[in-house]
Short mmCIF file of C-alpha atoms in Angstrom, two decimals:
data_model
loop_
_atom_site.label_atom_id
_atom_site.label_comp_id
_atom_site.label_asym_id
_atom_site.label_seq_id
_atom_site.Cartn_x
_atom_site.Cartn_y
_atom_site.Cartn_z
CA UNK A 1 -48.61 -178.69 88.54
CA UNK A 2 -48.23 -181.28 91.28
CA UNK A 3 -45.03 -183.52 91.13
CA UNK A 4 -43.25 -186.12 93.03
CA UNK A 5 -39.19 -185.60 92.80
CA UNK A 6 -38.97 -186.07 96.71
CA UNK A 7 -40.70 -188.25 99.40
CA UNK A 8 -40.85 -184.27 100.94
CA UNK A 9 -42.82 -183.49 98.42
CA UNK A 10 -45.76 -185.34 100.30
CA UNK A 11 -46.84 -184.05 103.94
CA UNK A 12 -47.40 -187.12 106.62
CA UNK A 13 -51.18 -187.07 106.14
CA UNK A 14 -50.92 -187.45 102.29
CA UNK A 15 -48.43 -190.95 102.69
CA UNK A 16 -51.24 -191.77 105.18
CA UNK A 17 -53.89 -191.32 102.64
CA UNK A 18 -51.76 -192.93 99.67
CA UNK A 19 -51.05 -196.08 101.81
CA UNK A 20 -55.20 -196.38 102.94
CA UNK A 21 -55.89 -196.17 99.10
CA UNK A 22 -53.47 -198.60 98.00
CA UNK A 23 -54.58 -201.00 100.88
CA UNK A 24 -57.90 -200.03 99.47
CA UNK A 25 -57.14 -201.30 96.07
CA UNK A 26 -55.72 -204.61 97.16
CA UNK A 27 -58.84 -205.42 98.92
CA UNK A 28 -61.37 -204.08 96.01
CA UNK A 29 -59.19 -204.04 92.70
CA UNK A 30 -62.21 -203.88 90.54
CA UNK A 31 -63.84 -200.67 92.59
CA UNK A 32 -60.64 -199.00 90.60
CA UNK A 33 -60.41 -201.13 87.15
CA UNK A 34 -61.58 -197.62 85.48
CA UNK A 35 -60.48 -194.89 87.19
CA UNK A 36 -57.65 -193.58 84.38
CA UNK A 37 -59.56 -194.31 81.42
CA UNK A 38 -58.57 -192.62 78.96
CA UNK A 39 -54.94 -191.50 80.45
CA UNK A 40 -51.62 -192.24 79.27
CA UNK A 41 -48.64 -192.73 81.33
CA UNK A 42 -45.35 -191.97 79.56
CA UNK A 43 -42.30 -194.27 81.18
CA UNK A 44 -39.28 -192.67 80.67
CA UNK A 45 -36.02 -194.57 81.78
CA UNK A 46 -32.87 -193.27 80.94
CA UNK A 47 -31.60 -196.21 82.84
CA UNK A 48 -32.24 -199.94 83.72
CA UNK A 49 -34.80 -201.05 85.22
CA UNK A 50 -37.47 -203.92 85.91
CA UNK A 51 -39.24 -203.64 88.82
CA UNK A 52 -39.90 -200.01 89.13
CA UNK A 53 -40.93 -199.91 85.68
CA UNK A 54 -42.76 -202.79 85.00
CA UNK A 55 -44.59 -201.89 88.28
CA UNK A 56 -45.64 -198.54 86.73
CA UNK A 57 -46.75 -200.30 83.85
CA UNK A 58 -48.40 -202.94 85.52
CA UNK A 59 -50.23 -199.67 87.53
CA UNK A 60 -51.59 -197.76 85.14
CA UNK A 61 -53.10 -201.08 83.43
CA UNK A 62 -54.58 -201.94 86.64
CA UNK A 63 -56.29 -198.03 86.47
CA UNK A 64 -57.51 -198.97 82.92
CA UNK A 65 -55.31 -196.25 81.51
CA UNK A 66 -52.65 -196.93 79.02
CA UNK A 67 -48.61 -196.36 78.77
CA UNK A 68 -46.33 -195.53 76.52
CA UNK A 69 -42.24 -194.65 76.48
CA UNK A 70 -38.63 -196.64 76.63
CA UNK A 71 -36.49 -198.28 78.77
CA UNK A 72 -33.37 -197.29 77.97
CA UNK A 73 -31.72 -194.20 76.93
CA UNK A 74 -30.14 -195.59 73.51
CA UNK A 75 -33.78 -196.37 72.32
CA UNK A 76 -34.61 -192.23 72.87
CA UNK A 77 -33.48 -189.07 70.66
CA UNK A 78 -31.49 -188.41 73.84
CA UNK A 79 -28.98 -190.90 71.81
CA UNK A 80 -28.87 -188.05 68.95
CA UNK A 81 -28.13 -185.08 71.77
CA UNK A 82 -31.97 -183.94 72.71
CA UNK A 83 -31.47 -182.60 75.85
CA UNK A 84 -33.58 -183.68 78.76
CA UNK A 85 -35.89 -180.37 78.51
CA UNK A 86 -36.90 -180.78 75.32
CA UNK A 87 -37.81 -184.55 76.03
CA UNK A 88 -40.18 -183.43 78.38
CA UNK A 89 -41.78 -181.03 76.13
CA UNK A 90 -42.47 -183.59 73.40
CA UNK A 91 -43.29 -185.87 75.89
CA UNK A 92 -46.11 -184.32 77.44
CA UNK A 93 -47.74 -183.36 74.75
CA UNK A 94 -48.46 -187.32 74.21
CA UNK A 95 -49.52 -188.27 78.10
CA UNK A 96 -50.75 -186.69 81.11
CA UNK A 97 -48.21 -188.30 83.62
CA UNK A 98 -44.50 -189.06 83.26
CA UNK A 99 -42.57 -191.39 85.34
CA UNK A 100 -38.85 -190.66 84.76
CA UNK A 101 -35.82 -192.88 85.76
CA UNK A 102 -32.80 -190.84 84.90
CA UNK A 103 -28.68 -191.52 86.18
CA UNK A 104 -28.30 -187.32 86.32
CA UNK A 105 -29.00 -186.45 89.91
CA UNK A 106 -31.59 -183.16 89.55
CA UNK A 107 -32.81 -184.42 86.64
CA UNK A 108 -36.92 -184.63 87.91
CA UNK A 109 -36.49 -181.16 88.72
CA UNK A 110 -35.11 -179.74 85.48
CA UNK A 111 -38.20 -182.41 84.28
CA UNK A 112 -40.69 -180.54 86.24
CA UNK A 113 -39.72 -177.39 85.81
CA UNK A 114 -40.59 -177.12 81.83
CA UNK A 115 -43.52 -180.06 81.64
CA UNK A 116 -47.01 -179.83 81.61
CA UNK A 117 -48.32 -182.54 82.99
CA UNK A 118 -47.13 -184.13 86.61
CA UNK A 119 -43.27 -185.41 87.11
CA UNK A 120 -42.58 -188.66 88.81
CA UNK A 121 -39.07 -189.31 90.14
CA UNK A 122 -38.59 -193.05 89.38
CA UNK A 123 -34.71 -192.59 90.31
CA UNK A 124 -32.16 -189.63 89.85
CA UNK A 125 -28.90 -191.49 89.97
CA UNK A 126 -28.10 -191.91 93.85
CA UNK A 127 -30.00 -189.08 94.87
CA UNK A 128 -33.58 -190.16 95.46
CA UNK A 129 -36.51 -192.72 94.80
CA UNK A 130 -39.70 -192.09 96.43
CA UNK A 131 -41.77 -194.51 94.96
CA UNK A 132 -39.28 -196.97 96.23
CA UNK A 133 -39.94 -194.83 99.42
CA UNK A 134 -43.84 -195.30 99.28
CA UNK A 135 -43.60 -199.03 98.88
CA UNK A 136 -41.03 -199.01 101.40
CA UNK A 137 -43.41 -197.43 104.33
CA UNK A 138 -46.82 -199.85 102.66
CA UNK A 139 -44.30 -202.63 103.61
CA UNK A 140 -43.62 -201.10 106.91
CA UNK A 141 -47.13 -200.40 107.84
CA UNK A 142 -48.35 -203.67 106.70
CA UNK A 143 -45.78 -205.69 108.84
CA UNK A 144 -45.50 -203.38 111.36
CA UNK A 145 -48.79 -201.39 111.85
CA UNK A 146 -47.29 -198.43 112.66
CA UNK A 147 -44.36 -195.91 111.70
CA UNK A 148 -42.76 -194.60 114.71
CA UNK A 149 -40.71 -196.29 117.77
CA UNK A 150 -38.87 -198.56 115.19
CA UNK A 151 -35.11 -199.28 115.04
CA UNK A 152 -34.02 -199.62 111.48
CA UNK A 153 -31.24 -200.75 110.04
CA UNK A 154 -29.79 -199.68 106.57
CA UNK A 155 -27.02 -202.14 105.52
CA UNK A 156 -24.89 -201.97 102.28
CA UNK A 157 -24.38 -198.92 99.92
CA UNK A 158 -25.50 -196.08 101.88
CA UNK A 159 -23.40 -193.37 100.12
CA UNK A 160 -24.84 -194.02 96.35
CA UNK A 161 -27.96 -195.43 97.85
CA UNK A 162 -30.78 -193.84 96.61
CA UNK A 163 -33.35 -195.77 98.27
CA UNK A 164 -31.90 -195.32 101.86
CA UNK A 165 -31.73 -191.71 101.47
CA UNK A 166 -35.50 -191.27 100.48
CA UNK A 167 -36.01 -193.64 103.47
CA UNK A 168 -34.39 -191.87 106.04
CA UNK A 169 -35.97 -188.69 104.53
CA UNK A 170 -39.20 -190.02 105.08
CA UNK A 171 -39.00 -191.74 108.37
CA UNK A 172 -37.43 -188.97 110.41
CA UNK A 173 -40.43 -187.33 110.28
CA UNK A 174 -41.77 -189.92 112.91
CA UNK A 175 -41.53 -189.97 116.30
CA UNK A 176 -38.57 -192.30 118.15
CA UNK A 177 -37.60 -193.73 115.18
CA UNK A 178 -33.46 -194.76 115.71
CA UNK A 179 -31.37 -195.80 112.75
CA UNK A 180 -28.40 -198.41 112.32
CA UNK A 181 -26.10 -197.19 109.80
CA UNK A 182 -24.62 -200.07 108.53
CA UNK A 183 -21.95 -199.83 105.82
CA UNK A 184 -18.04 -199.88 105.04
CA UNK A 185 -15.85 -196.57 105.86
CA UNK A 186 -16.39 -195.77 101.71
CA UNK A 187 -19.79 -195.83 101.86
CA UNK A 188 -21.18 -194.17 105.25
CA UNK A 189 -24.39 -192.45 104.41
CA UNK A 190 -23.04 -188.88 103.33
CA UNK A 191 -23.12 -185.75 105.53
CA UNK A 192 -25.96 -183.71 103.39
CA UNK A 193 -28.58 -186.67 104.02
CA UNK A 194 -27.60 -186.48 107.86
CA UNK A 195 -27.71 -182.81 108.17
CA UNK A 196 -30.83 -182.48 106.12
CA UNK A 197 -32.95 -185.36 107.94
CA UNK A 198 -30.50 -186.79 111.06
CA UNK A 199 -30.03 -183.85 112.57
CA UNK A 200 -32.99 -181.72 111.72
CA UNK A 201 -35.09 -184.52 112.82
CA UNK A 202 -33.62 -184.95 116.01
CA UNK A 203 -33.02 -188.84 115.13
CA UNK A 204 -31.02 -190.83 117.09
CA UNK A 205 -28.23 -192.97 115.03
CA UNK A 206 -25.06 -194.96 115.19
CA UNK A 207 -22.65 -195.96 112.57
CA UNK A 208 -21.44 -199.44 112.48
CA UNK A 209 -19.35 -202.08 110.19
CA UNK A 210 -20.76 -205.12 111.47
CA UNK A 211 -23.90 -206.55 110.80
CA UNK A 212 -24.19 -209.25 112.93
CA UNK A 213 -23.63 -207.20 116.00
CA UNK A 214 -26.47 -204.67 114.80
CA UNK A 215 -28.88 -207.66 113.92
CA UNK A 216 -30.50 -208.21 117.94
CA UNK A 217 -31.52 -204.94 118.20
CA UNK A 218 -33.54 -204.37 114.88
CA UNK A 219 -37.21 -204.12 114.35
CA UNK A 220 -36.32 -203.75 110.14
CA UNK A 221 -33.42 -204.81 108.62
CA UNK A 222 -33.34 -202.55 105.20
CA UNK A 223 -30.79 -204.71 103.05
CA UNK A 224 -29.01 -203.03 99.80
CA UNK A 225 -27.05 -203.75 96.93
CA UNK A 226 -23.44 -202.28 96.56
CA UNK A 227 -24.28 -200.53 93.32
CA UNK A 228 -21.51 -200.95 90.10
CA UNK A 229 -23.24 -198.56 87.90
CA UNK A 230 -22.57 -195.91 90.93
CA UNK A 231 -18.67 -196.23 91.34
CA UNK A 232 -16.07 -194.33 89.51
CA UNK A 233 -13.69 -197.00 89.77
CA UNK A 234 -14.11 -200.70 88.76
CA UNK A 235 -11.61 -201.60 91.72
CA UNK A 236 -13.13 -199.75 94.28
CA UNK A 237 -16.44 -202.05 93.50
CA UNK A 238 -14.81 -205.40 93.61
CA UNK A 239 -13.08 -204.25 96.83
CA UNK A 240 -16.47 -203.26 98.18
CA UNK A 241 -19.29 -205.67 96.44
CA UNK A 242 -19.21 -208.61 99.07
CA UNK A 243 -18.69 -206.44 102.13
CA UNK A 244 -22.19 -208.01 103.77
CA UNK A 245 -23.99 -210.93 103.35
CA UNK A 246 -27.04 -211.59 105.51
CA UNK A 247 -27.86 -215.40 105.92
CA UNK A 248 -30.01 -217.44 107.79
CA UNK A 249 -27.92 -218.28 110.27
CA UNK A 250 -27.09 -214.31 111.28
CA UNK A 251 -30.89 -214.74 112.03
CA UNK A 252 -30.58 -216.78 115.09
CA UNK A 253 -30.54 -213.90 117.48
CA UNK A 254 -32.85 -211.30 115.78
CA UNK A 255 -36.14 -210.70 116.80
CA UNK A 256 -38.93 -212.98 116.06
CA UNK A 257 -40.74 -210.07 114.31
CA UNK A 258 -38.05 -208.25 112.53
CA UNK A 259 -39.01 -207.41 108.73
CA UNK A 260 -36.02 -207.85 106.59
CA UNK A 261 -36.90 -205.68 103.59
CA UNK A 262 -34.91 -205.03 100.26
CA UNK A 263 -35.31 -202.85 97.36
CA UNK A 264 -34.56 -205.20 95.00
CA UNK A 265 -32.49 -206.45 92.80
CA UNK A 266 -30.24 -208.18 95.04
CA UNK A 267 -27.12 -209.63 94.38
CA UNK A 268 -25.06 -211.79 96.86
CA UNK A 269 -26.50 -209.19 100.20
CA UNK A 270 -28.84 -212.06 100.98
CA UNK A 271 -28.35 -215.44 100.36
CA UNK A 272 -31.08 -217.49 99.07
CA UNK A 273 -31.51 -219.15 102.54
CA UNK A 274 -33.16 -215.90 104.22
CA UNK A 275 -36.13 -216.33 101.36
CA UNK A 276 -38.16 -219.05 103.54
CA UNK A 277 -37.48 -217.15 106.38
CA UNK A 278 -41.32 -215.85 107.43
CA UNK A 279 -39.53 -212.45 108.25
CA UNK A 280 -38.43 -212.04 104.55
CA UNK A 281 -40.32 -209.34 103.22
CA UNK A 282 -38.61 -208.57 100.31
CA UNK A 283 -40.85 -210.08 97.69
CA UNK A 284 -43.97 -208.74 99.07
CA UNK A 285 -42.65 -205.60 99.00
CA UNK A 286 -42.28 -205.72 95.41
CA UNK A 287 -45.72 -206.79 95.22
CA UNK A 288 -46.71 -203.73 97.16
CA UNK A 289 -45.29 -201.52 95.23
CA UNK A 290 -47.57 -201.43 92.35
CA UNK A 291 -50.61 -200.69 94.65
CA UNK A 292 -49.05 -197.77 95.70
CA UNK A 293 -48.16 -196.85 92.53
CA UNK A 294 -52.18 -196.74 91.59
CA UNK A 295 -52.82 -194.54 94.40
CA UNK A 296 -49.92 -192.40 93.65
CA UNK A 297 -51.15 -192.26 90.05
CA UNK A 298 -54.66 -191.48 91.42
CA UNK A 299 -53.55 -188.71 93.45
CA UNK A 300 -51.52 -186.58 91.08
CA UNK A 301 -54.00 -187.17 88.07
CA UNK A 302 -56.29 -185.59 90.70
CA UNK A 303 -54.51 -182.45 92.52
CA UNK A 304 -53.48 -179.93 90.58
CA UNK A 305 -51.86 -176.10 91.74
CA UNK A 306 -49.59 -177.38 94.05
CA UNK A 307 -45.28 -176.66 93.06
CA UNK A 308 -42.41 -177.91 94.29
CA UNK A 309 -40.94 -176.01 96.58
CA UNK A 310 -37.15 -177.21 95.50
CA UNK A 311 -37.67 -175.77 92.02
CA UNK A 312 -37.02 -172.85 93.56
CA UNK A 313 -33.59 -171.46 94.46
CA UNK A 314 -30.96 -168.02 94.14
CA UNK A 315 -29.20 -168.45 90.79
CA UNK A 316 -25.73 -167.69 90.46
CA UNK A 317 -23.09 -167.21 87.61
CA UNK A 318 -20.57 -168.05 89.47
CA UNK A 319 -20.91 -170.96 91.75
CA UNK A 320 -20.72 -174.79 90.20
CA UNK A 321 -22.02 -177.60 91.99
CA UNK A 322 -19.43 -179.76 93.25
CA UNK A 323 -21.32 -183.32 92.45
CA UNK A 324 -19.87 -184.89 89.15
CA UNK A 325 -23.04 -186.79 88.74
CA UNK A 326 -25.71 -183.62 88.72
CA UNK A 327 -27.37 -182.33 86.09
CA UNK A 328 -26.60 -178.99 85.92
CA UNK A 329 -23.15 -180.20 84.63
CA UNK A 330 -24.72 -181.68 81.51
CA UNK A 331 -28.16 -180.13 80.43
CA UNK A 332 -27.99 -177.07 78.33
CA UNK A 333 -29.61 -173.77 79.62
CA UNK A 334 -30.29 -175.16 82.61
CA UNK A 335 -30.54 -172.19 85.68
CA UNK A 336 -27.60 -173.18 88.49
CA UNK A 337 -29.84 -172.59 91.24
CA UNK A 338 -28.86 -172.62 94.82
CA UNK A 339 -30.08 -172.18 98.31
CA UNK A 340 -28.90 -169.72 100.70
CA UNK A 341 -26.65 -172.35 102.23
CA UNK A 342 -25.07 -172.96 99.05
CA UNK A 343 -26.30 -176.00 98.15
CA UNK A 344 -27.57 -176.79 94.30
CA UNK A 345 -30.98 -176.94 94.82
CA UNK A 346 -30.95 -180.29 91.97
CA UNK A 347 -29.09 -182.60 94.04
CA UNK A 348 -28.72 -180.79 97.39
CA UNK A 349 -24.53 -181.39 97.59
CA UNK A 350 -22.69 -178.16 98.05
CA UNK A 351 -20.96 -175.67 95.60
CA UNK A 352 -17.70 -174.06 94.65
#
């Protein structure tokens, strides 16, 4: 069964062919009013959410299917101590595609590994998001028209920040692309994502505190919110929360055609005086992303015999994953799998 827990998952010609389609259905909506008829989408969030969720729903509308699920875990029988696996089970017995936010890094793996119908990683704590990716590169190839020789800058929570890590994950793959690593000391980008994507890649990057200095250079400005829900300590966020804030006057030396994008929700990262700003991007990239949700939807409805290669992995007895957050810590019967490096193959952060 086909699945989507990484932006990986999908080669450089499929993104090509998911972006075409959903650029497609912007341009001839009603060529695609009834192409999941008779489908259900099940959207499962374990944890808040209104964009990415909503814009799932709003997708599978737009496909003429129909959805089903909650959107929160208190509302689920995970509240009474159902473990994820079983969730699944029951669950896709009722749809024939799951979208699943959940704050257990691994968690869309353990998903895909027992359901039978395709997974979609909506979130897995601060792991990854690749549907944020997808509407991420739309955004880029609509303002840009292209996906390599780009400088982009990542500013904010790069350690818990799921989005940027999908990013970077996906854009490596393209050719000159240079990153700006912008973020306090606590939250540089952490060493698997570099070692994994930096380095394999052969991308060039630099690490930097200040955003203003960074701004000339930019060709995308990738803003983020320092994340609450991620930190284990309630100090260490209101030490951290208003580290950057990106205003209209920072703007007066960036480029004339720099795309300032954002994931969304923001905060206090970007004053309200950036939104007239034609280089703000932000809210069309929300818009984007539930055209590229339809295609997405489209595509895995469609293929079929294709697995994820992380599912598999050397289990051990032994080793325990170092990461507080993944799931193997919580789920019951769940296989510790690991690569030959060592690494839990859930959330790809080493063992002991």
């Amino acid at each position: 069964m086909r699945n989507l827990v990484n932006i990986l998952d999908l080669s450089i010609e499929e993104i090509n062919e998911l972006v075409m389609t959903a650029e497609d259905i912007m341009e001839n909506p009603e060529m695609y009013a009834d192409s999941a008829r008779g489908k259900i989408l099940a959207t499962l969030f374990f944890e808040p959410s209104t964009r990415t969720r909503l814009s799932f729903t709003s997708a599978m509308m737009g496909l003429g299917g129909q959805v089903l699920g909650f959107d929160q875990a208190g509302s689920s029988s995970a509240a009474k101590g159902e473990s994820l696996s079983d969730t699944i089970r029951m669950v896709s017995a009722y749809a024939d595609i799951i979208a699943m936010r959940h704050p257990k890094e691994g968690a869309p793996i353990v998903a895909s590994r027992v359901a039978d119908v395709p997974v979609i990683n909506a979130g897995d704590g601060g792991h990854f998001h690749p549907t944020q990716t997808l509407t991420d590169l739309i955004t880029i190839h609509k303002k840009k028209g292209r996906f390599d020789n780009l400088i982009i800058g990542v500013c904010g929570d790069l350690k818990y920040g799921r989005t940027v890590h999908s990013l970077i994950a996906a854009m490596s793959r393209y050719e000159n692309v240079k990153f700006v690593l912008i973020s306090p000391e606590e939250l540089k980008l952490p060493d698997y994502v570099k070692d994994e994507h930096l380095f394999t890649g052969g991308c060039e990057y630099v690490e930097t505190e200040n955003l203003e200095s960074a701004i000339p250079s930019l060709d995308i400005l990738y803003m983020t919110r320092i994340q609450a829900e991620r930190f284990e300590s309630r100090e260490e966020y209101e030490r951290l929360k208003d580290s950057y804030e990106l205003t209209a006057s920072k703007l007066v030396m960036a480029k004339e055609d720099l795309s300032i994008m954002h994931p969304l929700p923001r905060v206090s990262e970007i004053n309200v005086d950036v939104d007239d700003d034609p280089r703000a991007d932000y809210f069309d990239q929300a818009m984007y992303g539930r055209y590229i949700r339809m295609a997405l939807i489209l595509m895995l409805l469609k293929t079929k015999g294709i697995d994820d290669r992380r599912t598999n992995g050397i289990e051990s007895k032994s080793l325990v994953c170092k990461n507080p957050h993944c799931i193997t810590l919580t789920e019951r019967g769940v296989k510790k799998l690991f690569n030959e490096e060592g690494n839990c193959i859930y959330c790809d952060q080493s063992a002991e």
